[in-house]
């Protein structure tokens, strides 16, 4: 019998288990994050399809025109950590909504500015504004979904990135040939608005995020913890190399094909970006494969397929190079979503900072290789570009074997990240 005036023991709420596939909220989250990734990368990589038009319009070099892409990815890279800091205070979904709203507004202004420098500056600001989605998406999934479904959902999010990249290229490229790059990028910006609205309407309120838990450690400690962990550093190196190589191929293949011996019209070169669809399918398969065999096999397999694709891209026959692009893309999006998902799952503390660092790494790789390989292309041609990129893949595969094989096995078990259901 309870004594009068005595207090009942307070019930401790059970740990948040996370939504599972088949539940309505799971479907809403996955579709919303697909739309967010689409809205982000449709506005990043539309410029990749209009680089020859930009070069002709402004009278700049090949490497300078590629700064249209690099400026945006640099902006993304600069902003992912600040966005992760802000999101720990205002919440993941609020930060992503704010990010997409500001970025799409800026993208609508890009076609209106007159000079090359002004266009680059505005593209840089678009990237800064877009940074919340790549910084937070995987952390958000890791907090809201059951751990067994995070890799699968992360792969779906990455497929949204790839579909956005395809649509941006396929819309902007042909339009740049007929009505100019400005109207082409304006059309893409309007598509980005539609996808951003879809995210706003679909994303459900957060259940797994805790402001108190997210702020349990100082921001600098959360960042330095990742950088002091060899396994996490391995993931960041892989992101830098995988997506840097990918950006270099997609940036300069168009210049290779419009020149001799092919002379392919620019509007037809844009159609090659349909190969990006192969990445959508590959990312979904990679997520399922991780559940069965672990992360190392799909990552190493991805690098092997990338190398095969680079070999085919060296054959001066148009249909062979087209197949090579598909093969290369499959390899990229076999390895990349696995590493991206692990950046959230393996974080000991500072999950948002861990995923932000991975995004910073691959965006930095995109910006660096996207520009630097242009210098190689101008100086030595397509064949040397492919040799350099093949070397990057071989070294990166060795890094993956060490980090995700030897070092991960020796690592002590991972506790729940901040705001996780393990806290």
CSV table of C-alpha atoms in Angstrom, one decimal:
chain,number,residue,atom,x,y,z
A,1,UNK,CA,0.0,0.0,0.0
A,2,UNK,CA,1.4,3.4,-1.0
A,3,UNK,CA,1.9,5.8,1.9
A,4,UNK,CA,-0.1,9.0,1.6
A,5,UNK,CA,2.2,11.8,0.4
A,6,UNK,CA,4.8,9.4,-0.9
A,7,UNK,CA,5.7,10.0,-4.5
A,8,UNK,CA,5.5,7.2,-7.1
A,9,UNK,CA,8.7,6.3,-8.9
A,10,UNK,CA,8.9,8.3,-12.1
A,11,UNK,CA,8.6,6.1,-15.2
A,12,UNK,CA,11.6,6.2,-17.4
A,13,UNK,CA,10.6,6.4,-21.1
A,14,UNK,CA,12.0,3.5,-23.1
A,15,UNK,CA,14.8,4.3,-25.5
A,16,UNK,CA,13.7,5.5,-28.9
A,17,UNK,CA,13.9,2.4,-31.1
A,18,UNK,CA,13.5,4.3,-34.4
A,19,UNK,CA,11.0,3.8,-37.2
A,20,UNK,CA,11.3,0.6,-39.3
A,21,UNK,CA,10.5,-0.1,-42.9
A,22,UNK,CA,6.8,-0.6,-43.4
A,23,UNK,CA,5.8,2.2,-41.0
A,24,UNK,CA,4.2,5.3,-42.4
A,25,UNK,CA,6.7,7.6,-40.8
A,26,UNK,CA,9.6,5.6,-42.3
A,27,UNK,CA,8.1,6.1,-45.7
A,28,UNK,CA,7.6,9.8,-45.2
A,29,UNK,CA,11.2,10.2,-43.9
A,30,UNK,CA,12.7,8.3,-46.8
A,31,UNK,CA,10.7,10.2,-49.5
A,32,UNK,CA,11.4,13.6,-47.8
A,33,UNK,CA,15.1,13.0,-47.7
A,34,UNK,CA,15.1,11.8,-51.3
A,35,UNK,CA,13.4,15.1,-52.2
A,36,UNK,CA,15.9,17.1,-50.1
A,37,UNK,CA,18.9,15.3,-51.8
A,38,UNK,CA,17.3,15.9,-55.1
A,39,UNK,CA,16.7,19.6,-54.4
A,40,UNK,CA,20.3,20.0,-53.3
A,41,UNK,CA,22.1,18.3,-56.1
A,42,UNK,CA,19.9,19.4,-58.9
A,43,UNK,CA,21.2,22.9,-58.1
A,44,UNK,CA,24.8,21.8,-57.7
A,45,UNK,CA,25.5,19.8,-60.8
A,46,UNK,CA,23.3,21.6,-63.4
A,47,UNK,CA,26.4,23.7,-64.1
A,48,UNK,CA,28.4,20.6,-65.1
A,49,UNK,CA,26.3,20.2,-68.2
A,50,UNK,CA,26.7,23.9,-69.3
A,51,UNK,CA,30.4,24.2,-68.9
A,52,UNK,CA,31.2,24.5,-72.7
A,53,UNK,CA,28.5,27.2,-73.0
A,54,UNK,CA,29.9,29.1,-70.0
A,55,UNK,CA,33.4,28.8,-71.5
A,56,UNK,CA,32.2,30.3,-74.8
A,57,UNK,CA,30.0,33.0,-73.2
A,58,UNK,CA,32.6,34.4,-70.9
A,59,UNK,CA,35.7,33.5,-73.0
A,60,UNK,CA,37.4,31.6,-70.1
A,61,UNK,CA,39.6,28.5,-70.1
A,62,UNK,CA,38.3,24.9,-69.6
A,63,UNK,CA,39.6,24.8,-66.0
A,64,UNK,CA,38.1,28.3,-65.2
A,65,UNK,CA,34.7,27.3,-66.6
A,66,UNK,CA,34.7,24.2,-64.2
A,67,UNK,CA,34.8,26.7,-61.3
A,68,UNK,CA,31.0,27.0,-61.9
A,69,UNK,CA,30.8,23.6,-60.3
A,70,UNK,CA,33.7,23.9,-57.9
A,71,UNK,CA,32.4,27.3,-56.5
A,72,UNK,CA,29.2,25.6,-55.3
A,73,UNK,CA,30.9,22.5,-53.9
A,74,UNK,CA,33.4,24.8,-52.1
A,75,UNK,CA,30.5,26.7,-50.6
A,76,UNK,CA,29.0,23.4,-49.5
A,77,UNK,CA,32.3,22.2,-48.0
A,78,UNK,CA,32.7,25.5,-46.1
A,79,UNK,CA,29.3,25.4,-44.6
A,80,UNK,CA,28.6,21.8,-43.5
A,81,UNK,CA,30.3,22.2,-40.1
A,82,UNK,CA,28.6,25.5,-39.3
A,83,UNK,CA,25.3,24.0,-40.3
A,84,UNK,CA,25.9,21.0,-38.0
A,85,UNK,CA,26.6,23.4,-35.1
A,86,UNK,CA,23.4,25.3,-35.8
A,87,UNK,CA,21.3,22.1,-36.2
A,88,UNK,CA,22.4,21.0,-32.7
A,89,UNK,CA,20.6,24.1,-31.5
A,90,UNK,CA,17.5,24.5,-33.7
A,91,UNK,CA,17.0,20.8,-34.8
A,92,UNK,CA,17.8,18.9,-37.9
A,93,UNK,CA,14.6,19.4,-39.8
A,94,UNK,CA,14.4,23.1,-39.1
A,95,UNK,CA,18.0,23.6,-40.3
A,96,UNK,CA,17.3,21.6,-43.5
A,97,UNK,CA,14.1,23.6,-44.3
A,98,UNK,CA,15.9,26.9,-43.8
A,99,UNK,CA,18.8,25.7,-45.9
A,100,UNK,CA,16.7,24.7,-48.9
A,101,UNK,CA,14.6,27.9,-48.7
A,102,UNK,CA,17.5,30.2,-48.9
A,103,UNK,CA,19.4,28.2,-51.5
A,104,UNK,CA,16.6,27.9,-53.9
A,105,UNK,CA,16.0,31.7,-53.6
A,106,UNK,CA,19.6,32.3,-54.5
A,107,UNK,CA,19.6,29.9,-57.4
A,108,UNK,CA,16.8,31.8,-59.0
A,109,UNK,CA,19.1,34.9,-59.0
A,110,UNK,CA,22.1,33.2,-60.6
A,111,UNK,CA,20.9,33.6,-64.2
A,112,UNK,CA,20.3,37.3,-63.7
A,113,UNK,CA,23.8,38.4,-62.8
A,114,UNK,CA,25.9,39.6,-65.7
A,115,UNK,CA,29.6,38.9,-65.1
A,116,UNK,CA,31.6,35.7,-64.7
A,117,UNK,CA,32.9,36.7,-61.3
A,118,UNK,CA,29.4,37.6,-60.0
A,119,UNK,CA,28.1,34.3,-61.2
A,120,UNK,CA,30.9,32.4,-59.4
A,121,UNK,CA,30.2,34.5,-56.2
A,122,UNK,CA,26.5,33.7,-56.3
A,123,UNK,CA,27.1,30.0,-57.0
A,124,UNK,CA,29.4,30.0,-53.9
A,125,UNK,CA,26.6,31.4,-51.8
A,126,UNK,CA,24.2,28.8,-53.1
A,127,UNK,CA,26.6,26.2,-51.9
A,128,UNK,CA,26.9,27.8,-48.5
A,129,UNK,CA,23.1,27.9,-48.2
A,130,UNK,CA,22.7,24.2,-49.4
A,131,UNK,CA,25.1,22.8,-46.8
A,132,UNK,CA,22.6,21.7,-44.2
A,133,UNK,CA,21.2,18.8,-46.2
A,134,UNK,CA,24.5,17.0,-46.9
A,135,UNK,CA,25.7,17.8,-43.4
A,136,UNK,CA,22.6,16.5,-41.6
A,137,UNK,CA,20.7,14.0,-43.7
A,138,UNK,CA,22.6,10.9,-42.6
A,139,UNK,CA,22.7,12.0,-38.9
A,140,UNK,CA,18.9,12.6,-39.1
A,141,UNK,CA,18.3,9.1,-40.5
A,142,UNK,CA,20.6,7.6,-37.8
A,143,UNK,CA,18.5,9.3,-35.1
A,144,UNK,CA,15.0,8.7,-36.5
A,145,UNK,CA,15.3,5.1,-38.0
A,146,UNK,CA,15.9,1.8,-36.4
A,147,UNK,CA,19.7,1.0,-36.7
A,148,UNK,CA,19.0,-2.0,-39.1
A,149,UNK,CA,17.5,0.3,-41.7
A,150,UNK,CA,19.8,3.3,-41.6
A,151,UNK,CA,22.2,2.0,-44.4
A,152,UNK,CA,19.2,1.2,-46.7
A,153,UNK,CA,17.6,4.6,-46.1
A,154,UNK,CA,21.0,6.4,-46.5
A,155,UNK,CA,21.3,4.7,-49.9
A,156,UNK,CA,17.9,5.9,-50.9
A,157,UNK,CA,18.9,9.5,-49.9
A,158,UNK,CA,22.1,9.2,-52.0
A,159,UNK,CA,19.9,8.0,-54.9
A,160,UNK,CA,18.0,11.2,-54.5
A,161,UNK,CA,21.3,13.0,-54.9
A,162,UNK,CA,22.0,11.1,-58.1
A,163,UNK,CA,18.6,11.7,-59.6
A,164,UNK,CA,18.9,15.4,-58.8
A,165,UNK,CA,22.3,15.4,-60.5
A,166,UNK,CA,20.8,13.7,-63.6
A,167,UNK,CA,17.8,16.0,-63.9
A,168,UNK,CA,20.0,19.1,-63.4
A,169,UNK,CA,22.3,18.0,-66.2
A,170,UNK,CA,19.6,16.8,-68.6
A,171,UNK,CA,17.5,19.9,-68.2
A,172,UNK,CA,20.3,22.5,-68.2
A,173,UNK,CA,22.5,20.9,-70.9
A,174,UNK,CA,20.1,20.7,-73.9
A,175,UNK,CA,18.6,24.1,-72.9
A,176,UNK,CA,22.0,25.7,-72.9
A,177,UNK,CA,22.5,24.6,-76.5
A,178,UNK,CA,19.2,26.0,-77.7
A,179,UNK,CA,18.3,29.0,-75.4
A,180,UNK,CA,21.5,29.6,-73.5
A,181,UNK,CA,22.9,28.5,-70.1
A,182,UNK,CA,21.1,31.2,-68.2
A,183,UNK,CA,17.6,29.9,-69.1
A,184,UNK,CA,18.8,26.3,-68.6
A,185,UNK,CA,19.9,27.0,-65.0
A,186,UNK,CA,16.8,29.0,-64.3
A,187,UNK,CA,14.6,26.0,-65.3
A,188,UNK,CA,16.7,23.8,-62.9
A,189,UNK,CA,16.2,26.3,-60.1
A,190,UNK,CA,12.4,26.1,-60.5
A,191,UNK,CA,12.6,22.3,-60.3
A,192,UNK,CA,14.6,22.8,-57.1
A,193,UNK,CA,11.8,24.9,-55.7
A,194,UNK,CA,9.3,22.1,-56.3
A,195,UNK,CA,11.5,19.5,-54.6
A,196,UNK,CA,12.1,21.8,-51.6
A,197,UNK,CA,8.4,22.3,-51.1
A,198,UNK,CA,8.0,18.5,-51.2
A,199,UNK,CA,10.5,18.1,-48.4
A,200,UNK,CA,8.8,20.8,-46.3
A,201,UNK,CA,5.4,19.0,-46.6
A,202,UNK,CA,6.6,15.4,-46.1
A,203,UNK,CA,9.3,15.5,-43.4
A,204,UNK,CA,7.7,14.5,-40.0
A,205,UNK,CA,8.6,16.0,-36.6
A,206,UNK,CA,11.8,14.6,-35.2
A,207,UNK,CA,11.6,11.9,-32.5
A,208,UNK,CA,15.2,10.8,-32.0
A,209,UNK,CA,16.8,14.2,-31.7
A,210,UNK,CA,17.7,15.7,-28.3
A,211,UNK,CA,19.1,19.2,-28.0
A,212,UNK,CA,20.5,18.4,-24.5
A,213,UNK,CA,22.2,15.2,-25.7
A,214,UNK,CA,23.5,16.9,-28.9
A,215,UNK,CA,25.1,19.6,-26.9
A,216,UNK,CA,26.5,17.3,-24.2
A,217,UNK,CA,30.1,17.8,-25.5
A,218,UNK,CA,31.7,21.0,-26.8
A,219,UNK,CA,31.6,21.5,-30.5
A,220,UNK,CA,35.4,21.5,-30.9
A,221,UNK,CA,35.6,18.2,-29.0
A,222,UNK,CA,33.0,16.6,-31.2
A,223,UNK,CA,35.0,17.6,-34.3
A,224,UNK,CA,38.4,16.6,-32.9
A,225,UNK,CA,37.1,13.2,-31.7
A,226,UNK,CA,36.3,12.3,-35.3
A,227,UNK,CA,39.7,13.6,-36.6
A,228,UNK,CA,41.5,11.6,-34.0
A,229,UNK,CA,39.8,8.3,-34.9
A,230,UNK,CA,41.7,6.5,-37.6
A,231,UNK,CA,38.5,4.7,-38.8
A,232,UNK,CA,36.6,7.9,-39.2
A,233,UNK,CA,39.6,9.5,-41.0
A,234,UNK,CA,39.5,6.5,-43.3
A,235,UNK,CA,35.9,7.3,-44.3
A,236,UNK,CA,36.8,11.0,-44.9
A,237,UNK,CA,39.7,10.0,-47.1
A,238,UNK,CA,37.5,7.7,-49.1
A,239,UNK,CA,34.8,10.3,-49.6
A,240,UNK,CA,37.5,12.8,-50.8
A,241,UNK,CA,38.9,10.3,-53.3
A,242,UNK,CA,35.7,8.6,-54.5
A,243,UNK,CA,33.7,11.7,-55.3
A,244,UNK,CA,36.7,13.7,-56.4
A,245,UNK,CA,37.4,11.1,-59.1
A,246,UNK,CA,33.7,11.0,-60.0
A,247,UNK,CA,33.6,14.8,-60.4
A,248,UNK,CA,36.7,14.8,-62.6
A,249,UNK,CA,35.3,12.3,-65.0
A,250,UNK,CA,31.9,14.0,-65.4
A,251,UNK,CA,33.5,17.5,-65.6
A,252,UNK,CA,35.9,16.7,-68.5
A,253,UNK,CA,34.3,13.8,-70.4
A,254,UNK,CA,32.1,16.4,-72.2
A,255,UNK,CA,35.2,18.4,-73.4
A,256,UNK,CA,36.8,15.1,-74.5
A,257,UNK,CA,33.8,14.1,-76.6
A,258,UNK,CA,33.1,17.4,-78.3
A,259,UNK,CA,36.7,17.5,-79.5
A,260,UNK,CA,38.5,15.3,-82.0
A,261,UNK,CA,38.1,12.5,-82.9
A,262,UNK,CA,34.5,12.4,-81.8
A,263,UNK,CA,33.1,15.9,-82.4
A,264,UNK,CA,29.8,15.0,-80.6
A,265,UNK,CA,27.3,17.9,-80.5
A,266,UNK,CA,27.0,19.4,-77.0
A,267,UNK,CA,23.3,18.6,-76.8
A,268,UNK,CA,24.1,14.9,-77.3
A,269,UNK,CA,26.9,14.9,-74.8
A,270,UNK,CA,24.3,16.0,-72.2
A,271,UNK,CA,22.4,12.8,-72.8
A,272,UNK,CA,25.4,10.8,-71.5
A,273,UNK,CA,24.5,12.0,-68.0
A,274,UNK,CA,21.7,9.5,-68.1
A,275,UNK,CA,24.5,7.1,-67.0
A,276,UNK,CA,23.9,8.7,-63.6
A,277,UNK,CA,20.8,6.6,-63.3
A,278,UNK,CA,23.1,3.6,-62.9
A,279,UNK,CA,24.3,5.2,-59.6
A,280,UNK,CA,20.7,5.3,-58.3
A,281,UNK,CA,20.3,1.6,-58.7
A,282,UNK,CA,23.9,0.9,-57.4
A,283,UNK,CA,23.4,2.9,-54.2
A,284,UNK,CA,20.2,0.9,-53.3
A,285,UNK,CA,22.0,-2.4,-53.9
A,286,UNK,CA,25.0,-1.3,-51.9
A,287,UNK,CA,22.8,-0.5,-48.9
A,288,UNK,CA,21.3,-4.0,-49.0
A,289,UNK,CA,24.7,-5.6,-49.5
A,290,UNK,CA,26.1,-4.0,-46.3
A,291,UNK,CA,23.4,-5.7,-44.3
A,292,UNK,CA,24.6,-9.1,-45.6
A,293,UNK,CA,28.4,-8.9,-45.9
A,294,UNK,CA,29.5,-5.8,-44.0
A,295,UNK,CA,31.0,-2.6,-45.5
A,296,UNK,CA,34.5,-3.6,-46.7
A,297,UNK,CA,33.3,-5.8,-49.6
A,298,UNK,CA,31.1,-3.3,-51.3
A,299,UNK,CA,33.7,-0.5,-50.9
A,300,UNK,CA,36.5,-2.6,-52.4
A,301,UNK,CA,34.2,-3.9,-55.1
A,302,UNK,CA,33.2,-0.4,-55.9
A,303,UNK,CA,36.8,0.7,-56.5
A,304,UNK,CA,37.3,-2.4,-58.7
A,305,UNK,CA,34.3,-1.5,-60.8
A,306,UNK,CA,35.5,2.2,-61.0
A,307,UNK,CA,38.8,1.0,-62.3
A,308,UNK,CA,37.1,-1.2,-65.0
A,309,UNK,CA,35.1,1.8,-66.0
A,310,UNK,CA,38.2,4.0,-66.3
A,311,UNK,CA,39.7,1.4,-68.5
A,312,UNK,CA,36.7,1.4,-70.9
A,313,UNK,CA,36.8,5.2,-70.9
A,314,UNK,CA,40.3,5.0,-72.4
A,315,UNK,CA,39.1,3.2,-75.5
A,316,UNK,CA,38.5,5.8,-78.3
A,317,UNK,CA,35.2,4.3,-79.4
A,318,UNK,CA,32.1,6.2,-78.5
A,319,UNK,CA,29.9,3.3,-77.5
A,320,UNK,CA,32.7,1.8,-75.5
A,321,UNK,CA,33.2,5.0,-73.6
A,322,UNK,CA,29.5,5.3,-73.0
A,323,UNK,CA,29.5,1.8,-71.4
A,324,UNK,CA,32.6,2.8,-69.5
A,325,UNK,CA,30.8,5.8,-68.0
A,326,UNK,CA,27.9,3.6,-66.8
A,327,UNK,CA,30.4,1.0,-65.3
A,328,UNK,CA,32.4,3.8,-63.6
A,329,UNK,CA,29.2,5.3,-62.1
A,330,UNK,CA,28.0,2.0,-60.7
A,331,UNK,CA,31.4,1.6,-59.0
A,332,UNK,CA,31.2,5.1,-57.5
A,333,UNK,CA,27.8,4.7,-56.1
A,334,UNK,CA,28.6,1.2,-54.7
A,335,UNK,CA,31.4,2.6,-52.5
A,336,UNK,CA,30.2,6.2,-51.7
A,337,UNK,CA,26.8,5.5,-50.0
A,338,UNK,CA,28.5,2.8,-47.8
A,339,UNK,CA,31.1,5.2,-46.6
A,340,UNK,CA,28.5,8.0,-46.1
A,341,UNK,CA,26.3,5.8,-44.0
A,342,UNK,CA,29.2,4.6,-41.8
A,343,UNK,CA,30.1,8.2,-41.1
A,344,UNK,CA,26.9,8.4,-39.0
A,345,UNK,CA,26.7,4.9,-37.6
A,346,UNK,CA,30.3,4.7,-36.4
A,347,UNK,CA,30.5,8.1,-34.7
A,348,UNK,CA,31.2,7.8,-30.9
A,349,UNK,CA,30.0,11.4,-30.2
A,350,UNK,CA,29.0,14.3,-32.4
A,351,UNK,CA,27.1,12.4,-35.0
A,352,UNK,CA,26.1,15.6,-36.9
A,353,UNK,CA,29.7,16.7,-36.9
A,354,UNK,CA,30.9,13.3,-38.1
A,355,UNK,CA,28.5,13.2,-41.1
A,356,UNK,CA,29.3,16.8,-41.8
A,357,UNK,CA,33.0,16.0,-42.0
A,358,UNK,CA,32.3,13.3,-44.4
A,359,UNK,CA,30.3,15.6,-46.6
A,360,UNK,CA,33.1,18.3,-46.3
A,361,UNK,CA,35.6,15.6,-47.4
A,362,UNK,CA,33.8,14.5,-50.5
A,363,UNK,CA,32.8,18.1,-51.4
A,364,UNK,CA,36.4,19.2,-51.0
A,365,UNK,CA,37.4,16.3,-53.3
A,366,UNK,CA,34.8,17.3,-55.8
A,367,UNK,CA,36.1,20.9,-55.8
A,368,UNK,CA,39.8,20.0,-55.8
A,369,UNK,CA,39.8,17.3,-58.5
A,370,UNK,CA,37.1,19.1,-60.5
A,371,UNK,CA,39.5,22.0,-60.9
A,372,UNK,CA,43.0,20.4,-60.8
A,373,UNK,CA,42.2,17.6,-63.3
A,374,UNK,CA,41.3,20.4,-65.7
A,375,UNK,CA,44.9,21.5,-65.6
A,376,UNK,CA,46.0,18.0,-66.4
A,377,UNK,CA,43.4,17.8,-69.2
A,378,UNK,CA,44.5,21.0,-70.8
A,379,UNK,CA,48.2,20.1,-70.5
A,380,UNK,CA,48.3,16.3,-71.2
A,381,UNK,CA,44.9,15.2,-72.5
A,382,UNK,CA,42.3,12.6,-71.6
A,383,UNK,CA,44.6,9.5,-71.4
A,384,UNK,CA,46.8,11.0,-68.7
A,385,UNK,CA,43.7,12.2,-66.8
A,386,UNK,CA,42.5,8.6,-66.7
A,387,UNK,CA,45.8,7.3,-65.5
A,388,UNK,CA,45.9,9.8,-62.6
A,389,UNK,CA,42.4,8.9,-61.6
A,390,UNK,CA,43.2,5.1,-61.7
A,391,UNK,CA,46.1,5.8,-59.4
A,392,UNK,CA,43.8,7.5,-57.0
A,393,UNK,CA,41.4,4.5,-57.0
A,394,UNK,CA,44.2,2.0,-56.3
A,395,UNK,CA,45.6,4.0,-53.4
A,396,UNK,CA,42.1,4.6,-52.0
A,397,UNK,CA,41.3,0.8,-52.1
A,398,UNK,CA,44.4,0.2,-50.0
A,399,UNK,CA,43.3,2.8,-47.5
A,400,UNK,CA,39.9,1.2,-47.3
A,401,UNK,CA,41.4,-2.3,-46.7
A,402,UNK,CA,43.4,-0.9,-43.8
A,403,UNK,CA,40.8,1.3,-42.3
A,404,UNK,CA,37.6,-0.7,-42.7
A,405,UNK,CA,39.4,-4.1,-42.4
A,406,UNK,CA,42.3,-4.0,-39.9
A,407,UNK,CA,41.5,-0.8,-37.9
A,408,UNK,CA,37.8,-1.3,-37.7
A,409,UNK,CA,38.2,-4.9,-36.3
A,410,UNK,CA,40.6,-3.5,-33.6
A,411,UNK,CA,38.3,-0.7,-32.7
A,412,UNK,CA,36.4,-0.9,-29.4
A,413,UNK,CA,32.6,-1.2,-29.6
A,414,UNK,CA,30.9,2.0,-30.6
A,415,UNK,CA,28.5,3.6,-28.1
A,416,UNK,CA,25.5,5.6,-29.2
A,417,UNK,CA,26.0,8.9,-30.7
A,418,UNK,CA,24.5,12.0,-29.2
A,419,UNK,CA,20.8,12.1,-29.4
A,420,UNK,CA,20.8,8.3,-30.1
A,421,UNK,CA,18.5,5.8,-28.6
A,422,UNK,CA,21.5,4.2,-26.9
A,423,UNK,CA,22.2,7.2,-24.7
